[in-house]
Tab-separated table of C-alpha atoms in Angstrom:
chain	number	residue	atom	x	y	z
B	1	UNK	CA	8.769	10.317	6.496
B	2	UNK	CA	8.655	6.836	5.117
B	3	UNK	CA	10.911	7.205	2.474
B	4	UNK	CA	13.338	8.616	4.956
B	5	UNK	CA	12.716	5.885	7.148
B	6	UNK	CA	13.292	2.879	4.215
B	7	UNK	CA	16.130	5.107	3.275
B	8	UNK	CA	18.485	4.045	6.580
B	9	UNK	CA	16.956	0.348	6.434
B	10	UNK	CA	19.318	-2.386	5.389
B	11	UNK	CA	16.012	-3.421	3.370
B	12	UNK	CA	16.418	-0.253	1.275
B	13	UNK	CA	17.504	-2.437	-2.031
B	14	UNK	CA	14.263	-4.329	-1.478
B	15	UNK	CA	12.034	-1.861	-0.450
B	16	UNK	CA	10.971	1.519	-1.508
B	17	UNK	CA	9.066	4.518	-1.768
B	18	UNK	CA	8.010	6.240	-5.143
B	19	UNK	CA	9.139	9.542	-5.516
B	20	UNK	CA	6.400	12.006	-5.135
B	21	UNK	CA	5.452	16.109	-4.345
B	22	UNK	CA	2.527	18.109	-3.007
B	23	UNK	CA	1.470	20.685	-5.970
B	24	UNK	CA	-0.633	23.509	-4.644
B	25	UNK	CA	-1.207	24.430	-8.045
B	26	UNK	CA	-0.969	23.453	-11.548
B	27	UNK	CA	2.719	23.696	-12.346
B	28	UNK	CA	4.633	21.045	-13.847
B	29	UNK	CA	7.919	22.519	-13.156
B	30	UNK	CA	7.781	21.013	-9.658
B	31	UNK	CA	7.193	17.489	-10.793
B	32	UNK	CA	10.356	17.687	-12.949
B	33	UNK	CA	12.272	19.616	-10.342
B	34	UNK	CA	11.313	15.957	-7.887
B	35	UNK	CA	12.452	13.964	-10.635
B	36	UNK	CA	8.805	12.261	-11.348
B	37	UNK	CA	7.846	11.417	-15.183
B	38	UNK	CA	4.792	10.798	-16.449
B	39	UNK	CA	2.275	8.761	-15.575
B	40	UNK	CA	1.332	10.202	-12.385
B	41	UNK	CA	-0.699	9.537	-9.135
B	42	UNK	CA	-2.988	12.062	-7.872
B	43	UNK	CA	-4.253	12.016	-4.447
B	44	UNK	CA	-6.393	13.996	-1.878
B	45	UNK	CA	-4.221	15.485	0.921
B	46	UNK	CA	-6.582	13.899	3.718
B	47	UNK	CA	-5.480	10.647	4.661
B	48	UNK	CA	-9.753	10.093	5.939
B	49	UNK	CA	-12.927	11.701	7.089
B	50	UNK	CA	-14.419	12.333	3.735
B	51	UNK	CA	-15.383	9.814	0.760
B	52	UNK	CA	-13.375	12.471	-1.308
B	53	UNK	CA	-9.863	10.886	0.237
B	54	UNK	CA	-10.474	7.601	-2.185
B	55	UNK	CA	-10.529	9.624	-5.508
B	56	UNK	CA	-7.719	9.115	-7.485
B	57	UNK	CA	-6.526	10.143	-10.752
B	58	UNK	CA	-4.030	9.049	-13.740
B	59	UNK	CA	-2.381	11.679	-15.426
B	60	UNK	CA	-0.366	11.136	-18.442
B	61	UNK	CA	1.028	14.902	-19.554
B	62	UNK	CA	1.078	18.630	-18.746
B	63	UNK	CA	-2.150	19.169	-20.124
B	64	UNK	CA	-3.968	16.757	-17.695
B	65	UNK	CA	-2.658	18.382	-14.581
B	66	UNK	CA	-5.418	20.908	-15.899
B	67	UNK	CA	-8.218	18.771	-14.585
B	68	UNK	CA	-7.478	18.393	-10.759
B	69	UNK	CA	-8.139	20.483	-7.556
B	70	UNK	CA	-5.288	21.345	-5.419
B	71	UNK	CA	-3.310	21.610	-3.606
B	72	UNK	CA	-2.189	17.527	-4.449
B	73	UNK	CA	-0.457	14.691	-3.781
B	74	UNK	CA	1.011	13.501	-6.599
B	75	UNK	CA	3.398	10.241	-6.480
B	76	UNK	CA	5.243	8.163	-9.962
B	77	UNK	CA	2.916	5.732	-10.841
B	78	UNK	CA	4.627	2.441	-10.971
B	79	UNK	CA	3.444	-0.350	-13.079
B	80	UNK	CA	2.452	-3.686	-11.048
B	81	UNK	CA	0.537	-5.951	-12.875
B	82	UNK	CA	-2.758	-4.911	-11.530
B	83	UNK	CA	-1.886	-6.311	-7.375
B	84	UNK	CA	-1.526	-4.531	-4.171
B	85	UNK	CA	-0.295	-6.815	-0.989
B	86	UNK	CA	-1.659	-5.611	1.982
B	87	UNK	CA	0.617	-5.856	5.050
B	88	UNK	CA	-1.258	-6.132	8.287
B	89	UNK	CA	0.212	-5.509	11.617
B	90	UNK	CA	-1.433	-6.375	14.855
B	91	UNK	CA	2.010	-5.742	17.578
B	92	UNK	CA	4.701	-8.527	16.292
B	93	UNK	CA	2.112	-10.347	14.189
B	94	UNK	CA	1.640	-9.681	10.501
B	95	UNK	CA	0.167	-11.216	7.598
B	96	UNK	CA	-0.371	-10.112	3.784
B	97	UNK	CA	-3.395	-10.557	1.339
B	98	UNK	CA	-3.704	-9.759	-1.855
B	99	UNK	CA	-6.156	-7.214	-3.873
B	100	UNK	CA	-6.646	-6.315	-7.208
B	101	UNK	CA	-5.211	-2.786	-8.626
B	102	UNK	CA	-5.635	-0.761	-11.800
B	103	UNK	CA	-3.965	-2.435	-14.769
B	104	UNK	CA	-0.670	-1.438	-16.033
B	105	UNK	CA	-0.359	1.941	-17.701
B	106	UNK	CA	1.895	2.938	-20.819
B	107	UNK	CA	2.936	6.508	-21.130
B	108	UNK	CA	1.171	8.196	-23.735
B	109	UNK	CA	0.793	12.299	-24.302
B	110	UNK	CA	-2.226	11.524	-26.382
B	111	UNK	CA	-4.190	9.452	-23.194
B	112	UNK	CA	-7.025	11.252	-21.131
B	113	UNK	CA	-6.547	11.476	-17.567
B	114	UNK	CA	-8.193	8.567	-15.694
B	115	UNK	CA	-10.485	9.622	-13.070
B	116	UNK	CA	-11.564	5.938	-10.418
B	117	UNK	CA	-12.665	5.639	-6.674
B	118	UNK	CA	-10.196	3.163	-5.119
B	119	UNK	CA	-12.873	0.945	-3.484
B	120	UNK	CA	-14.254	0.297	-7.028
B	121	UNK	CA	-11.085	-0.593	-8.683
B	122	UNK	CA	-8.400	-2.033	-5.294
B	123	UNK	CA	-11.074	-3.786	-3.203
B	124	UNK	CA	-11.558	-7.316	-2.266
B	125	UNK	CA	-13.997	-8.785	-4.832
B	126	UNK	CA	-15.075	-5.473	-6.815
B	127	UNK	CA	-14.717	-6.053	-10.786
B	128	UNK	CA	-14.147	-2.968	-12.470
B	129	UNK	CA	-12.677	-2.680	-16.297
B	130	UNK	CA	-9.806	-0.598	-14.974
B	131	UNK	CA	-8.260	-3.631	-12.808
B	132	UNK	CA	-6.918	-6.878	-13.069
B	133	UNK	CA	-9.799	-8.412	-11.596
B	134	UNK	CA	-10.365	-11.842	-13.175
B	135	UNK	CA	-7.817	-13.564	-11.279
B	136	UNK	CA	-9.161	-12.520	-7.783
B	137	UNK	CA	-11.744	-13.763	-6.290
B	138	UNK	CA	-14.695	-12.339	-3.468
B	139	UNK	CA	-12.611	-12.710	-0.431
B	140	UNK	CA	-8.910	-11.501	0.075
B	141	UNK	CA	-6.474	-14.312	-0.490
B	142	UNK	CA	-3.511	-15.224	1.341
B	143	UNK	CA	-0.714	-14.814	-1.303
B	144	UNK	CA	3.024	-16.131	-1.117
B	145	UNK	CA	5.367	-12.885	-0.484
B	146	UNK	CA	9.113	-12.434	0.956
B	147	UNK	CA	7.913	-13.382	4.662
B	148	UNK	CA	11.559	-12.305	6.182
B	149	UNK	CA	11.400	-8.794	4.093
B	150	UNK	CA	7.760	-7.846	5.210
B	151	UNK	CA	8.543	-8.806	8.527
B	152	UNK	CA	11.270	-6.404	9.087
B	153	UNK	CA	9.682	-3.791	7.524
B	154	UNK	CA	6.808	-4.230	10.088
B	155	UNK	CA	9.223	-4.233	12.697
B	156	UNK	CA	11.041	-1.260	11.762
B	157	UNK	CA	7.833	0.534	11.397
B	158	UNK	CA	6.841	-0.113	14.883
B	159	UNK	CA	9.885	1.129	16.336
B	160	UNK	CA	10.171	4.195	14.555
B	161	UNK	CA	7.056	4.937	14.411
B	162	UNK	CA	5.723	3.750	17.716
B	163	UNK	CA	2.499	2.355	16.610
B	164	UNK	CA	1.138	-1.496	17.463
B	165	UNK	CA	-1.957	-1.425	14.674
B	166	UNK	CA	-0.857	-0.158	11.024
B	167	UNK	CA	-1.393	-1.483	7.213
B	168	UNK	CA	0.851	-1.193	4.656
B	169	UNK	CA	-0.251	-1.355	0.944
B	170	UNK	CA	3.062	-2.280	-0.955
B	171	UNK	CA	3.184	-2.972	-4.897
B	172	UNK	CA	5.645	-5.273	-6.809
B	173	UNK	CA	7.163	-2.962	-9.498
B	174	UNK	CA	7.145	-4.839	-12.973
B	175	UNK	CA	10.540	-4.264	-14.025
B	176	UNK	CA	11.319	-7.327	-11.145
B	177	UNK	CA	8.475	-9.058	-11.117
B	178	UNK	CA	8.826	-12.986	-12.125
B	179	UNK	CA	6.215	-15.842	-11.651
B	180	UNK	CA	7.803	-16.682	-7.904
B	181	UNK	CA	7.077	-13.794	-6.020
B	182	UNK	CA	9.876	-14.960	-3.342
B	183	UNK	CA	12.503	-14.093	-5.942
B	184	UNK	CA	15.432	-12.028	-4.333
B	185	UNK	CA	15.571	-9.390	-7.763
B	186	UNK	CA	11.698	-8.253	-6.851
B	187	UNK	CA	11.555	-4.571	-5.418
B	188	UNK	CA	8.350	-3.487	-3.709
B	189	UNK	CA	7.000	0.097	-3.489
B	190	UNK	CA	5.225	1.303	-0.298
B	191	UNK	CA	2.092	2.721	-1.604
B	192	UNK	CA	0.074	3.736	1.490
B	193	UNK	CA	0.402	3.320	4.955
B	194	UNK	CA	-2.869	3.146	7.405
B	195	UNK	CA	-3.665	3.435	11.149
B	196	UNK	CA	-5.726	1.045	12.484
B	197	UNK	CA	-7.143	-0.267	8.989
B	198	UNK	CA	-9.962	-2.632	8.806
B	199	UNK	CA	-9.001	-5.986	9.936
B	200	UNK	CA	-12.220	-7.814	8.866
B	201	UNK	CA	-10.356	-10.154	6.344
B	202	UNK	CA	-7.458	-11.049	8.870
B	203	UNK	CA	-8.302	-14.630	10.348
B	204	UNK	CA	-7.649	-14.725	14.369
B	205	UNK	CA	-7.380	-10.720	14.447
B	206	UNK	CA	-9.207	-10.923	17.984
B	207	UNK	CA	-6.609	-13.301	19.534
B	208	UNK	CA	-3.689	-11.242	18.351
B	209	UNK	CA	-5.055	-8.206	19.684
B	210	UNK	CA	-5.988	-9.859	22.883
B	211	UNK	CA	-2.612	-11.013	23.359
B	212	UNK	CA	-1.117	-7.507	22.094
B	213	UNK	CA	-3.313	-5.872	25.039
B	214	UNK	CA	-1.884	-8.437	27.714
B	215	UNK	CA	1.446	-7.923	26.486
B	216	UNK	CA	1.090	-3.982	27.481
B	217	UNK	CA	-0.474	-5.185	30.638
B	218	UNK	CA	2.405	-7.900	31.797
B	219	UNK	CA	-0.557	-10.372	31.496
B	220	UNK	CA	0.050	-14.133	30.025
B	221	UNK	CA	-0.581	-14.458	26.994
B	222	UNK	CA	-3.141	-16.729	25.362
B	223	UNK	CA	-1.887	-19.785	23.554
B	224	UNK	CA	-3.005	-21.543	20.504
B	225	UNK	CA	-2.677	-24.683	21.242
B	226	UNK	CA	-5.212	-24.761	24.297
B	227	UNK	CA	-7.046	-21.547	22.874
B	228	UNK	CA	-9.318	-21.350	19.715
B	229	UNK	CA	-7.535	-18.736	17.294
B	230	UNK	CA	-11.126	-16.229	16.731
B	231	UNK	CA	-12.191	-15.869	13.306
């Protein structure tokens, strides 16, 4: 649906999503047939409700497709320098952080499939061999990111999707990337989206929500200059 969506957007240059299938069993036929290459994603089917959903594996050639349970997601991994920005939405506020990811990954036919749990490698403050942890630190970061781009795509989002509370995990693909990350040439992949993720990192999330709820209920809204923004 997403990559549907993004396809229509006038952000569709900017913005994409990685080309992926669902195997329900081990045939690499239908990976070729969705134009994905090696290295691959693999992914539960459940978006939550069991620790199972944050597995994740690396596959690198036919042969490793051999070691997962299916049926699969599996999505074109996309090298990113070992970030993810997290987009959160609260109605027509948004803000991104920044959290480390697994490192960047060379094709190789000769590589073992890597097998991680997401909240030990793409988690505020966790240090794990297979990220880029060293330059993050304990607590999610506010990072610099295309603040018109994001915006939109949060917008569009809501309207087509009809949903107030979301998070979007996005990754800069390498092939773009410079130092400034507000440079026009970078393209960002749209990893994940969640419904109602957690919001403990987002400063003032209380005070946004508040004033999402009053705008529902034709209520004024609070104000930050007479109101304390909640941490």
């Amino acid at each position: 649906m997403l990559r549907d969506l993004v396809g229509v957007w006038s952000i569709r240059k900017e913005i994409f999503v990685p080309k992926f299938c669902l195997l329900s069993k081990n045939d690499p036929t239908e990976l070729c047939e969705a134009g994905i290459s090696y290295p691959v994603v693999c992914k539960s089917l459940m978006a939550h409700g069991q620790d199972s959903v944050h597995e994740i594996a690396i596959v690198f050639d036919d042969s490793g497709l051999n070691n997962l349970r299916y049926p699969i997601f599996v999505q074109q991994f996309i090298n990113h320098n070992g970030k993810v920005l997290k987009l959160f939405v609260i109605g027509d506020y948004s803000c991104v952080t920044e959290v480390p990811s697994i490192k960047n990954q060379e094709n190789s036919t000769d590589k073992t499939p890597i097998f991680f749990h997401s909240h030990s490698v793409s988690k505020d403050g966790c240090q794990s061999p297979l990220s880029e942890s060293s330059s993050f630190s304990n607590k999610q970061t506010i990072c610099s990111y295309d603040k018109p781009l994001f915006n939109m795509l949060a917008n569009e989002i809501r309207k087509s999707l009809k949903i107030d509370l979301f998070g979007i995990d996005l990754i800069c693909e390498t092939d773009n990337s410079t130092p400034d990350t507000l440079s026009k040439p970078n393209r960002y992949a749209i990893i994940d989206l969640n419904i109602f993720p957690s919001y403990k990192n987002v400063h003032g999330f209380l005070f946004y929500l508040e004033n999402l709820i009053r705008g529902k209920l034709c209520l004024p809204l609070l104000s930050k200059d007479t109101n304390d923004v909640q941490k």
